[in-house]
PDB file of C-alpha atoms and ligand atoms in Angstrom:
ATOM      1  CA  UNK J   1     -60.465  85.315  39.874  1.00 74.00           C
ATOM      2  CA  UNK J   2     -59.511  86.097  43.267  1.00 89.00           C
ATOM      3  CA  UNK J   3     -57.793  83.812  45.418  1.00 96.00           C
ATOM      4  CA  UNK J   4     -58.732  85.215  48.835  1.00 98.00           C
ATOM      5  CA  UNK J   5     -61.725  82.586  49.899  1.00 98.00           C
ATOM      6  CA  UNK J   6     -59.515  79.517  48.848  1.00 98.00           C
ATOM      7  CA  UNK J   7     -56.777  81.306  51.000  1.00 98.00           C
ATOM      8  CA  UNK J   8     -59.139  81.677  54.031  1.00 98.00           C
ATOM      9  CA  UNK J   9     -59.948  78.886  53.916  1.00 98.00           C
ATOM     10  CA  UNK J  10     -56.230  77.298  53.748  1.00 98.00           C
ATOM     11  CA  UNK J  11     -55.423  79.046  56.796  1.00 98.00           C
ATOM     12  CA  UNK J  12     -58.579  78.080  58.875  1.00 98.00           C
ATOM     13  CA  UNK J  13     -58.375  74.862  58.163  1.00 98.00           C
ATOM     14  CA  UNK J  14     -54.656  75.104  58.958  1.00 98.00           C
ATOM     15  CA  UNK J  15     -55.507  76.204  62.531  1.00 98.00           C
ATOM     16  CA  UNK J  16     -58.262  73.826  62.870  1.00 98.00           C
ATOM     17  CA  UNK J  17     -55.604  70.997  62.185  1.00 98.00           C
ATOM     18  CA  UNK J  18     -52.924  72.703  64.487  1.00 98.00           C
ATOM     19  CA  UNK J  19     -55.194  72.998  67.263  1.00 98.00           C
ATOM     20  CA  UNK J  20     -56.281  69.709  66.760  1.00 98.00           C
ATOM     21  CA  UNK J  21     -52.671  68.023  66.956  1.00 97.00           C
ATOM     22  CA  UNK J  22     -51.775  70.068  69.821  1.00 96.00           C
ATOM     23  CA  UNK J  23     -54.921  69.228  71.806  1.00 97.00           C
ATOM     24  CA  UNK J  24     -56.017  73.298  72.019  1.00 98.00           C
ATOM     25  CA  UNK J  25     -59.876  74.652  71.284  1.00 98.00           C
ATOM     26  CA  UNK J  26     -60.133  76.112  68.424  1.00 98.00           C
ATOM     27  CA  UNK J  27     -61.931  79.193  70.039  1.00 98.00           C
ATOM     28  CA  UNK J  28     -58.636  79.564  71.652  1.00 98.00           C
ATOM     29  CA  UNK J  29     -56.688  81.013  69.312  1.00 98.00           C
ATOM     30  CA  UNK J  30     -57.998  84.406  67.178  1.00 98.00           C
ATOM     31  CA  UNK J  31     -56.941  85.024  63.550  1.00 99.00           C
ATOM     32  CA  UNK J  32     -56.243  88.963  62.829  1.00 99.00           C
ATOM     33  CA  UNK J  33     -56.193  89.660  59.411  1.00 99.00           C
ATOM     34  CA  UNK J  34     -53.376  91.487  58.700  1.00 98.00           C
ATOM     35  CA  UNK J  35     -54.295  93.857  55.694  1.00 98.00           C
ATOM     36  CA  UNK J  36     -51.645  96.704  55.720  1.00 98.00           C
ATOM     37  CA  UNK J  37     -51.120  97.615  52.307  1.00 98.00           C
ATOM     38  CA  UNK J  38     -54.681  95.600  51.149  1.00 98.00           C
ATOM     39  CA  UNK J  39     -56.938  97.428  49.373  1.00 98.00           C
ATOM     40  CA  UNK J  40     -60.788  97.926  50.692  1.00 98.00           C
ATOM     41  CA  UNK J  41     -62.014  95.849  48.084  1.00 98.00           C
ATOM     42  CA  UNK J  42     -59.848  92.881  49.074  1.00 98.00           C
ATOM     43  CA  UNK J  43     -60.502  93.244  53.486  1.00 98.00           C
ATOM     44  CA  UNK J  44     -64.432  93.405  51.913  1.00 98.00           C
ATOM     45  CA  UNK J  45     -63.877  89.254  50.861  1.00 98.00           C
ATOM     46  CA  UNK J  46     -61.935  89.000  53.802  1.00 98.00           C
ATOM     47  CA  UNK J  47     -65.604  89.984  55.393  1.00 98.00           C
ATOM     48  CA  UNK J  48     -67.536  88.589  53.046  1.00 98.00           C
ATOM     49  CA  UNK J  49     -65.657  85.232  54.168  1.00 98.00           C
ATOM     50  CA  UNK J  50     -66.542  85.574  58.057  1.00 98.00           C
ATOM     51  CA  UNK J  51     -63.492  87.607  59.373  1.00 98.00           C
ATOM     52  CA  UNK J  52     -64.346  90.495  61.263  1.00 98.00           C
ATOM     53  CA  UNK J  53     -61.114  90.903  63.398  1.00 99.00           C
ATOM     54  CA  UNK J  54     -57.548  92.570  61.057  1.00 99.00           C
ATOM     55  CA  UNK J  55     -54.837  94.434  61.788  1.00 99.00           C
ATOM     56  CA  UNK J  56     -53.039  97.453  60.235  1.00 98.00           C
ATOM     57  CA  UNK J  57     -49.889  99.205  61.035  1.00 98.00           C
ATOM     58  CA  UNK J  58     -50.010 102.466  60.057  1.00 98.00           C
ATOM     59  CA  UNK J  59     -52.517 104.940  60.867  1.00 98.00           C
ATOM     60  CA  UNK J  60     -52.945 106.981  57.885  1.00 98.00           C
ATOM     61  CA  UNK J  61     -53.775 104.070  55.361  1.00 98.00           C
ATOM     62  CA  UNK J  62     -55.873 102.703  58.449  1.00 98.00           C
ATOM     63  CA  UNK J  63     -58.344 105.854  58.248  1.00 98.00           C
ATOM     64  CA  UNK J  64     -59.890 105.735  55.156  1.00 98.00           C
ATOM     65  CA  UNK J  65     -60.303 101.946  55.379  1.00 98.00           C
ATOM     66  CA  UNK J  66     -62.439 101.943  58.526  1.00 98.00           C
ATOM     67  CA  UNK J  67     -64.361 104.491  57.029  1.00 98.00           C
ATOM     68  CA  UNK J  68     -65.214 102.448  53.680  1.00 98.00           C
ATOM     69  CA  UNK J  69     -65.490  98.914  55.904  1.00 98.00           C
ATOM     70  CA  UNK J  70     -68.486  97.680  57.994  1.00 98.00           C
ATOM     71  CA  UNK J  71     -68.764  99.068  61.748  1.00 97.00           C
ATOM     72  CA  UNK J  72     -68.662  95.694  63.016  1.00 97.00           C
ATOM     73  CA  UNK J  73     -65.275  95.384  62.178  1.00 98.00           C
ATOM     74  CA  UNK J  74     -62.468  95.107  65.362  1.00 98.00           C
ATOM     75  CA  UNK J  75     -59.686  96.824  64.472  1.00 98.00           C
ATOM     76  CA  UNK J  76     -55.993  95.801  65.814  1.00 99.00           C
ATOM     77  CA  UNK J  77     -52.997  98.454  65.930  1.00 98.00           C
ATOM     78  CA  UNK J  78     -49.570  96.656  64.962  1.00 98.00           C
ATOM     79  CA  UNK J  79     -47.382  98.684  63.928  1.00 98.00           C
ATOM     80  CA  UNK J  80     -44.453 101.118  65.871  1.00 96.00           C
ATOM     81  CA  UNK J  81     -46.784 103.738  67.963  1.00 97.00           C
ATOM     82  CA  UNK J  82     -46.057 107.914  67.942  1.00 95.00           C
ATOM     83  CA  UNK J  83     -46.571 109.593  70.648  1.00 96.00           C
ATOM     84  CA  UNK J  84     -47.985 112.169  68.114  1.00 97.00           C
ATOM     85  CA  UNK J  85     -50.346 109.944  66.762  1.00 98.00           C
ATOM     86  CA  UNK J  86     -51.215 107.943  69.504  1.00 98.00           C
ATOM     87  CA  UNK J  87     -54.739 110.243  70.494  1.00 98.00           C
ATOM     88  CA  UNK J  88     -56.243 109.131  66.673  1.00 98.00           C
ATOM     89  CA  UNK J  89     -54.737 105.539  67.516  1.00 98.00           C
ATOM     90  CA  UNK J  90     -56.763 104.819  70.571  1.00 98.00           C
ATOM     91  CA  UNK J  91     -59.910 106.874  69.031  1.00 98.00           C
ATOM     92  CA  UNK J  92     -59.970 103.918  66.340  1.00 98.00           C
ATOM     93  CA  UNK J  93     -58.480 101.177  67.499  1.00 98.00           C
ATOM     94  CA  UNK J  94     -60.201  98.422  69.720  1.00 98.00           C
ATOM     95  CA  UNK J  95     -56.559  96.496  70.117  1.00 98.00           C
ATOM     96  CA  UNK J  96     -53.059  97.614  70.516  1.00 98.00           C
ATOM     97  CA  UNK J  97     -50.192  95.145  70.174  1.00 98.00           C
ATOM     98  CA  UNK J  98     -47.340  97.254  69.900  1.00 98.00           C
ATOM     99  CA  UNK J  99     -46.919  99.032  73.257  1.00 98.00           C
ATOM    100  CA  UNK J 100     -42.731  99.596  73.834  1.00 97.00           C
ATOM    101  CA  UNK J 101     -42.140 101.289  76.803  1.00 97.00           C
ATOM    102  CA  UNK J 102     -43.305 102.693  80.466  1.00 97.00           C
ATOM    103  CA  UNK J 103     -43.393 105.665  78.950  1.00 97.00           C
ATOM    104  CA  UNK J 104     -45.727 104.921  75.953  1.00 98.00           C
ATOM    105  CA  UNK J 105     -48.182 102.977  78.675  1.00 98.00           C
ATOM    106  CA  UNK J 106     -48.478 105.985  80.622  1.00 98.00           C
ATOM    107  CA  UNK J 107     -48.773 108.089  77.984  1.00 98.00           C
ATOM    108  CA  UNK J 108     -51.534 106.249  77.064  1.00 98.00           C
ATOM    109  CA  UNK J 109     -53.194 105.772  80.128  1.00 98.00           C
ATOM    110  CA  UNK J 110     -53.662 109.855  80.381  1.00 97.00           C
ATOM    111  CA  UNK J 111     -54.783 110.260  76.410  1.00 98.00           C
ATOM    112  CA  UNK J 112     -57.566 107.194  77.354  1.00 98.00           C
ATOM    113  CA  UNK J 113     -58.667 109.163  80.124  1.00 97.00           C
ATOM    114  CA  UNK J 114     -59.202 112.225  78.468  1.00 97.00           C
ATOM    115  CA  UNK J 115     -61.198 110.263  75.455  1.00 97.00           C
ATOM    116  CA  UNK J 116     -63.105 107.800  78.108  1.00 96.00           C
ATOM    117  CA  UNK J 117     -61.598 104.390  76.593  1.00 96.00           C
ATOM    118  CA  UNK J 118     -59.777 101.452  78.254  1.00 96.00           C
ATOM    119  CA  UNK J 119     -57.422 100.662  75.543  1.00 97.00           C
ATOM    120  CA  UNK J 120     -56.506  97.032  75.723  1.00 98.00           C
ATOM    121  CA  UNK J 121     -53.390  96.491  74.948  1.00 98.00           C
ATOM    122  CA  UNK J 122     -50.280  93.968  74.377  1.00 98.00           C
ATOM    123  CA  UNK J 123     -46.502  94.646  75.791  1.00 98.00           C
ATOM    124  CA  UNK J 124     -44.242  93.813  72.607  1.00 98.00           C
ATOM    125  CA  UNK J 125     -40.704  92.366  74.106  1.00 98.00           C
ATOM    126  CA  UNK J 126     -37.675  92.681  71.304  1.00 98.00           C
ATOM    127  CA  UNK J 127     -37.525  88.711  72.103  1.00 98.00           C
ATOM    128  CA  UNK J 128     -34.352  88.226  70.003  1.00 98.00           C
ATOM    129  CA  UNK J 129     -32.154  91.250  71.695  1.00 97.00           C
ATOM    130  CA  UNK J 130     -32.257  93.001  68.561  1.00 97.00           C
ATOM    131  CA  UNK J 131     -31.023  96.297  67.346  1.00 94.00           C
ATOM    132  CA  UNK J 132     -33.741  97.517  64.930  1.00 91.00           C
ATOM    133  CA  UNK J 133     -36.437  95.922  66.390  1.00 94.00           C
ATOM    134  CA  UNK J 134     -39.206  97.778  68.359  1.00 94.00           C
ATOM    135  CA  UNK J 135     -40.422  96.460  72.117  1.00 98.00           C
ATOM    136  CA  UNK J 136     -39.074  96.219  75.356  1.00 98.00           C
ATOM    137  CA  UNK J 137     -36.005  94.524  75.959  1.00 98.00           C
ATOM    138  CA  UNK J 138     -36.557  91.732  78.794  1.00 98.00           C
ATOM    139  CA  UNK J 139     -34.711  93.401  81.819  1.00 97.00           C
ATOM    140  CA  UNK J 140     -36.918  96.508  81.228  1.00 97.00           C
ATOM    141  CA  UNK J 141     -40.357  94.901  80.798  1.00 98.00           C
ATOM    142  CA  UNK J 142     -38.854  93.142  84.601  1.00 97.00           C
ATOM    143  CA  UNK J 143     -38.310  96.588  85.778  1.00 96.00           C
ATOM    144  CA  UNK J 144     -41.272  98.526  84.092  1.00 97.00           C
ATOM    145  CA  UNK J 145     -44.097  95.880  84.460  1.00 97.00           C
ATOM    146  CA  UNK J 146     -45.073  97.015  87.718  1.00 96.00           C
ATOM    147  CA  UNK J 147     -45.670 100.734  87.418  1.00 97.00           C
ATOM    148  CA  UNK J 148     -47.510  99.743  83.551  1.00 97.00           C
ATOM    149  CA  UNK J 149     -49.918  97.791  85.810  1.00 95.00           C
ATOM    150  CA  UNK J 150     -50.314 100.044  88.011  1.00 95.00           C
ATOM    151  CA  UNK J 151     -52.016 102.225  85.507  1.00 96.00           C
ATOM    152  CA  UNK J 152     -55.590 102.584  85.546  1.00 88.00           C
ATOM    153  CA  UNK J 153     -56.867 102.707  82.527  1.00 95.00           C
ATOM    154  CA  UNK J 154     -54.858 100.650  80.170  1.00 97.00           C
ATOM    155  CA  UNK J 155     -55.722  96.909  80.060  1.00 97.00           C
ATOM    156  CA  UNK J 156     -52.833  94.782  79.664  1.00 97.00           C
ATOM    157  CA  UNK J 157     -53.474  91.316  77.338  1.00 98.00           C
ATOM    158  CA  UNK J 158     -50.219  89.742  77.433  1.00 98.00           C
ATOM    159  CA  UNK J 159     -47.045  89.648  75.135  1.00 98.00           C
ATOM    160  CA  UNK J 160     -46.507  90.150  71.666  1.00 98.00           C
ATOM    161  CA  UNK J 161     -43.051  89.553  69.609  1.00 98.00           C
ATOM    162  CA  UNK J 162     -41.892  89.220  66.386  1.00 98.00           C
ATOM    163  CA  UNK J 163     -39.030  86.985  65.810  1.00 98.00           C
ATOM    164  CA  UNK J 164     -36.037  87.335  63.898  1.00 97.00           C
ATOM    165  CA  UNK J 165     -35.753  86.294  60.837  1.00 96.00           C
ATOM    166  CA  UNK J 166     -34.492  82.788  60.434  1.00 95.00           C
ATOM    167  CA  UNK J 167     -35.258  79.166  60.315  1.00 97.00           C
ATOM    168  CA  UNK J 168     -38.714  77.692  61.526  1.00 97.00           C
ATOM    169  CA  UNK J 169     -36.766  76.027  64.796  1.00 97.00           C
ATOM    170  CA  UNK J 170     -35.646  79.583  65.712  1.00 98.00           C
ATOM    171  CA  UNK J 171     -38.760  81.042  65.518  1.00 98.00           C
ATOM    172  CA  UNK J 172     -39.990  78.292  68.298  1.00 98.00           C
ATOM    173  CA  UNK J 173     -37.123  79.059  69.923  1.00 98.00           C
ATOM    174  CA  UNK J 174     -38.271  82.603  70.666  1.00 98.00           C
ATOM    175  CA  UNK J 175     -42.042  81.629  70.997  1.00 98.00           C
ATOM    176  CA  UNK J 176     -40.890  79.521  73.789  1.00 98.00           C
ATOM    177  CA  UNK J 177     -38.755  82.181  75.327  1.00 98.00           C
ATOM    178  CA  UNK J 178     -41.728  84.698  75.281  1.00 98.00           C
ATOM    179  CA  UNK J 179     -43.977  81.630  76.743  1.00 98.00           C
ATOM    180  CA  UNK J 180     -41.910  81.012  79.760  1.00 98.00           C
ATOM    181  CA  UNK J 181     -40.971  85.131  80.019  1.00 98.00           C
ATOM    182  CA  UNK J 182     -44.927  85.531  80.398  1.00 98.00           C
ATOM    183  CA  UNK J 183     -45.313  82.319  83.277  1.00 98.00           C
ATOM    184  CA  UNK J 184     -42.240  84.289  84.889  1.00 98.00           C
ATOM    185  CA  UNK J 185     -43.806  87.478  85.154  1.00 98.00           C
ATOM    186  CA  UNK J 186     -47.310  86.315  86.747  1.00 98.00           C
ATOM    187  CA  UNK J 187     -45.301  84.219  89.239  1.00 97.00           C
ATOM    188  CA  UNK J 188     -43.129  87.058  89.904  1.00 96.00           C
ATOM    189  CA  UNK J 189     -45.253  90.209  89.890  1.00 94.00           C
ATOM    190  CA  UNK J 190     -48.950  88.101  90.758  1.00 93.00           C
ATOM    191  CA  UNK J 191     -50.730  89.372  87.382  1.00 93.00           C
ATOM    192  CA  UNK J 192     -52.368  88.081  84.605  1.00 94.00           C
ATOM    193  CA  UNK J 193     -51.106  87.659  80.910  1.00 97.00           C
ATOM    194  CA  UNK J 194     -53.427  85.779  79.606  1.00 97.00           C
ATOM    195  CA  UNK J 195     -52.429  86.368  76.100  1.00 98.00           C
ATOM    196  CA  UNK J 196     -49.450  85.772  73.342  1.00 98.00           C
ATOM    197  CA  UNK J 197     -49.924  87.630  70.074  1.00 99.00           C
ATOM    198  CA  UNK J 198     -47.433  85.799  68.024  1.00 98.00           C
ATOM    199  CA  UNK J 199     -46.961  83.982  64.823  1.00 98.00           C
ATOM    200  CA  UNK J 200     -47.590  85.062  61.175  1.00 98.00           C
ATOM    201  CA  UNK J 201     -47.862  83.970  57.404  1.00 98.00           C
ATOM    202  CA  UNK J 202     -44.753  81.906  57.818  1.00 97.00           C
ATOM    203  CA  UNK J 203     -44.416  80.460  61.522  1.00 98.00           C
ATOM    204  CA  UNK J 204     -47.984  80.592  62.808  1.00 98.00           C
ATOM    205  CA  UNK J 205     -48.794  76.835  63.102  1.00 98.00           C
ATOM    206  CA  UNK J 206     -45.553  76.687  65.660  1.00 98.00           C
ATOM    207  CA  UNK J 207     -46.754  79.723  67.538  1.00 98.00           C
ATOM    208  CA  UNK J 208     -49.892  77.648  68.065  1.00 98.00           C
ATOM    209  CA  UNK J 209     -48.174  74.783  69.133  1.00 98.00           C
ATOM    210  CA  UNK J 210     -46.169  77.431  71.647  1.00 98.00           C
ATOM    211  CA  UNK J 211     -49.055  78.644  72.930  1.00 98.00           C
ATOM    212  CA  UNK J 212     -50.063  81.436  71.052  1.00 98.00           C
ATOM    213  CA  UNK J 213     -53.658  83.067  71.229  1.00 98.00           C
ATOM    214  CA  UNK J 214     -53.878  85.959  68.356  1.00 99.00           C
ATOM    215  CA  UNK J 215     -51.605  85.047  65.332  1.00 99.00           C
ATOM    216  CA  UNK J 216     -51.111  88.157  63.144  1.00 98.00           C
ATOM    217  CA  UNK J 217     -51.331  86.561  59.642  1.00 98.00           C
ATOM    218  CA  UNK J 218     -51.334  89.059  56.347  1.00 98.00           C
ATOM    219  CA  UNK J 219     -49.919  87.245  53.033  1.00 98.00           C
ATOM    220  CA  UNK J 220     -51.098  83.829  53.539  1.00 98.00           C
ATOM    221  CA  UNK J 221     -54.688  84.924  53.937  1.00 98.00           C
ATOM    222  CA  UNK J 222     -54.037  88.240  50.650  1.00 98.00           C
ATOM    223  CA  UNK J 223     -51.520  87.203  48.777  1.00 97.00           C
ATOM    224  CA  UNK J 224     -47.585  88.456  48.879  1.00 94.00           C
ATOM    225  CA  UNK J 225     -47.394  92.231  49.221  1.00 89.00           C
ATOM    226  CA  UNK J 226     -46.066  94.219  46.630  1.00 75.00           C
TER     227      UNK J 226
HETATM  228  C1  PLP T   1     -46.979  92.596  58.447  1.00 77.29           C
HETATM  229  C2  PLP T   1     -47.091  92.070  59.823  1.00 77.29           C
HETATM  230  C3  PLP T   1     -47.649  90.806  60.067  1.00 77.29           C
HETATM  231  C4  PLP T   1     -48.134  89.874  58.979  1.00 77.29           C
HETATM  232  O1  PLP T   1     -47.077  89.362  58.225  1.00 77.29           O
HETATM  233  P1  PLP T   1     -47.282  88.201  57.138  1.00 77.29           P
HETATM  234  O2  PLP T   1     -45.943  87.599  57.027  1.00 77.29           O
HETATM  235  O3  PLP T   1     -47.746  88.864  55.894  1.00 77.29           O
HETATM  236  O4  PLP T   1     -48.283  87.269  57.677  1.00 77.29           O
HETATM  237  C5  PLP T   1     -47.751  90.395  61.383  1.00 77.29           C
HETATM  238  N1  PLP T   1     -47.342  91.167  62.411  1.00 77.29           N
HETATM  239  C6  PLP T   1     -46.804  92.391  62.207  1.00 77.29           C
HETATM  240  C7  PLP T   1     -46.377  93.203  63.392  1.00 77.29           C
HETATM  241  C8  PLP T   1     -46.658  92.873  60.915  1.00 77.29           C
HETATM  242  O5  PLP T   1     -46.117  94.091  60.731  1.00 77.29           O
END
């Protein structure tokens, strides 16, 4: 028997209670389904259980998905973009939460011109100064925010990170840091963020509490990936 309903379940009601506690709406924080790796059968009782908003992170194993899934579905982009891949991205893709650099933006901006979309899309920020870790480090989202803006086409959310690994107090730590890097840039520059994506399977009820408004949540809601 599958667990997925009960598992729904769990995490809306976990959200619900969150929310609740830290005096937010409920409608103000949106649940992607992350379901990399998740077979079509399994996002189909994600479906049959209400969701119609998930998340994937590579392209290829997107495709065939969004072909075998309802057209009502909203699809969200999460993973590290290619330039070479980026034309099929925004063709399929309603959301993109990884954007990394001026470059990328712009890059963008010229591909959704030439397909007629206006991509919306989220600026990820390497939050934690790490090596490995894909998004803008903070001094050049200060430097590029400006000219990304400045583009026509793209629409910019707000912020997305991922944390480093570590304890639960970190993680708020760095949902914090991405809170007060957003208020900082719509003083400084006079534009609007009006969104965090941040939080998954195992921090997600602290990036509510830190303000988050799309938490990207995959094994709580499917089960651990294999
Ligand atoms: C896989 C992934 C998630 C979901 O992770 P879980 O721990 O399974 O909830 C969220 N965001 C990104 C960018 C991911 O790659």
């Amino acid at each position: 028997m599958s667990l997925i309903p009960e598992q729904f379940d769990e995490v809306r009601q976990q959200i619900a209670a969150t929310c609740l506690r830290c005096n937010r709406a409920l409608d103000s924080v949106q649940l992607i389904a992350v379901s990399k790796t998740v077979s079509v059968e399994d996002i189909r009782q994600g479906y049959d259980c209400g969701q119609r908003v998930f998340g994937e992170s590579r392209l290829q194993e997107a495709l065939p998905k969004m072909e075998a899934l309802p057209g009502s579905i909203e699809w969200h982009y999460i993973g590290r973009l290619q330039s070479n891949k980026l034309r099929k991205i925004l063709a399929q893709f309603d959301v993109i939460h990884s954007v990394d650099s001026y470059r990328m933006a712009s890059l963008m901006d010229s591909t959704s011109k030439e397909l007629g979309v206006y991509p919306k899309i989220f600026l990820q920020v390497n939050i934690d100064q790490e090596e490995n870790k894909g998004g803008f480090s903070i001094d050049k989202l200060r430097v590029e925010i400006a000219d990304i803006y400045a583009l026509g086409r793209v629409e910019v959310q707000g912020l997305m990170c991922i944390p480093e690994d570590g304890s639960i107090e970190q993680a708020r730590d760095s949902f914090r840091r991405l809170r007060v890097l957003k208020s900082e840039l719509e003083v400084q520059h006079g534009v609007k963020l009006p969104f965090l994506s941040m939080g998954m399977s195992g921090d997600y009820q602290i990036a509510i509490e830190e303000g988050a408004t799309h938490i990207r949540v995959g094994s709580s809601l499917f089960g651990k990936r294999g």
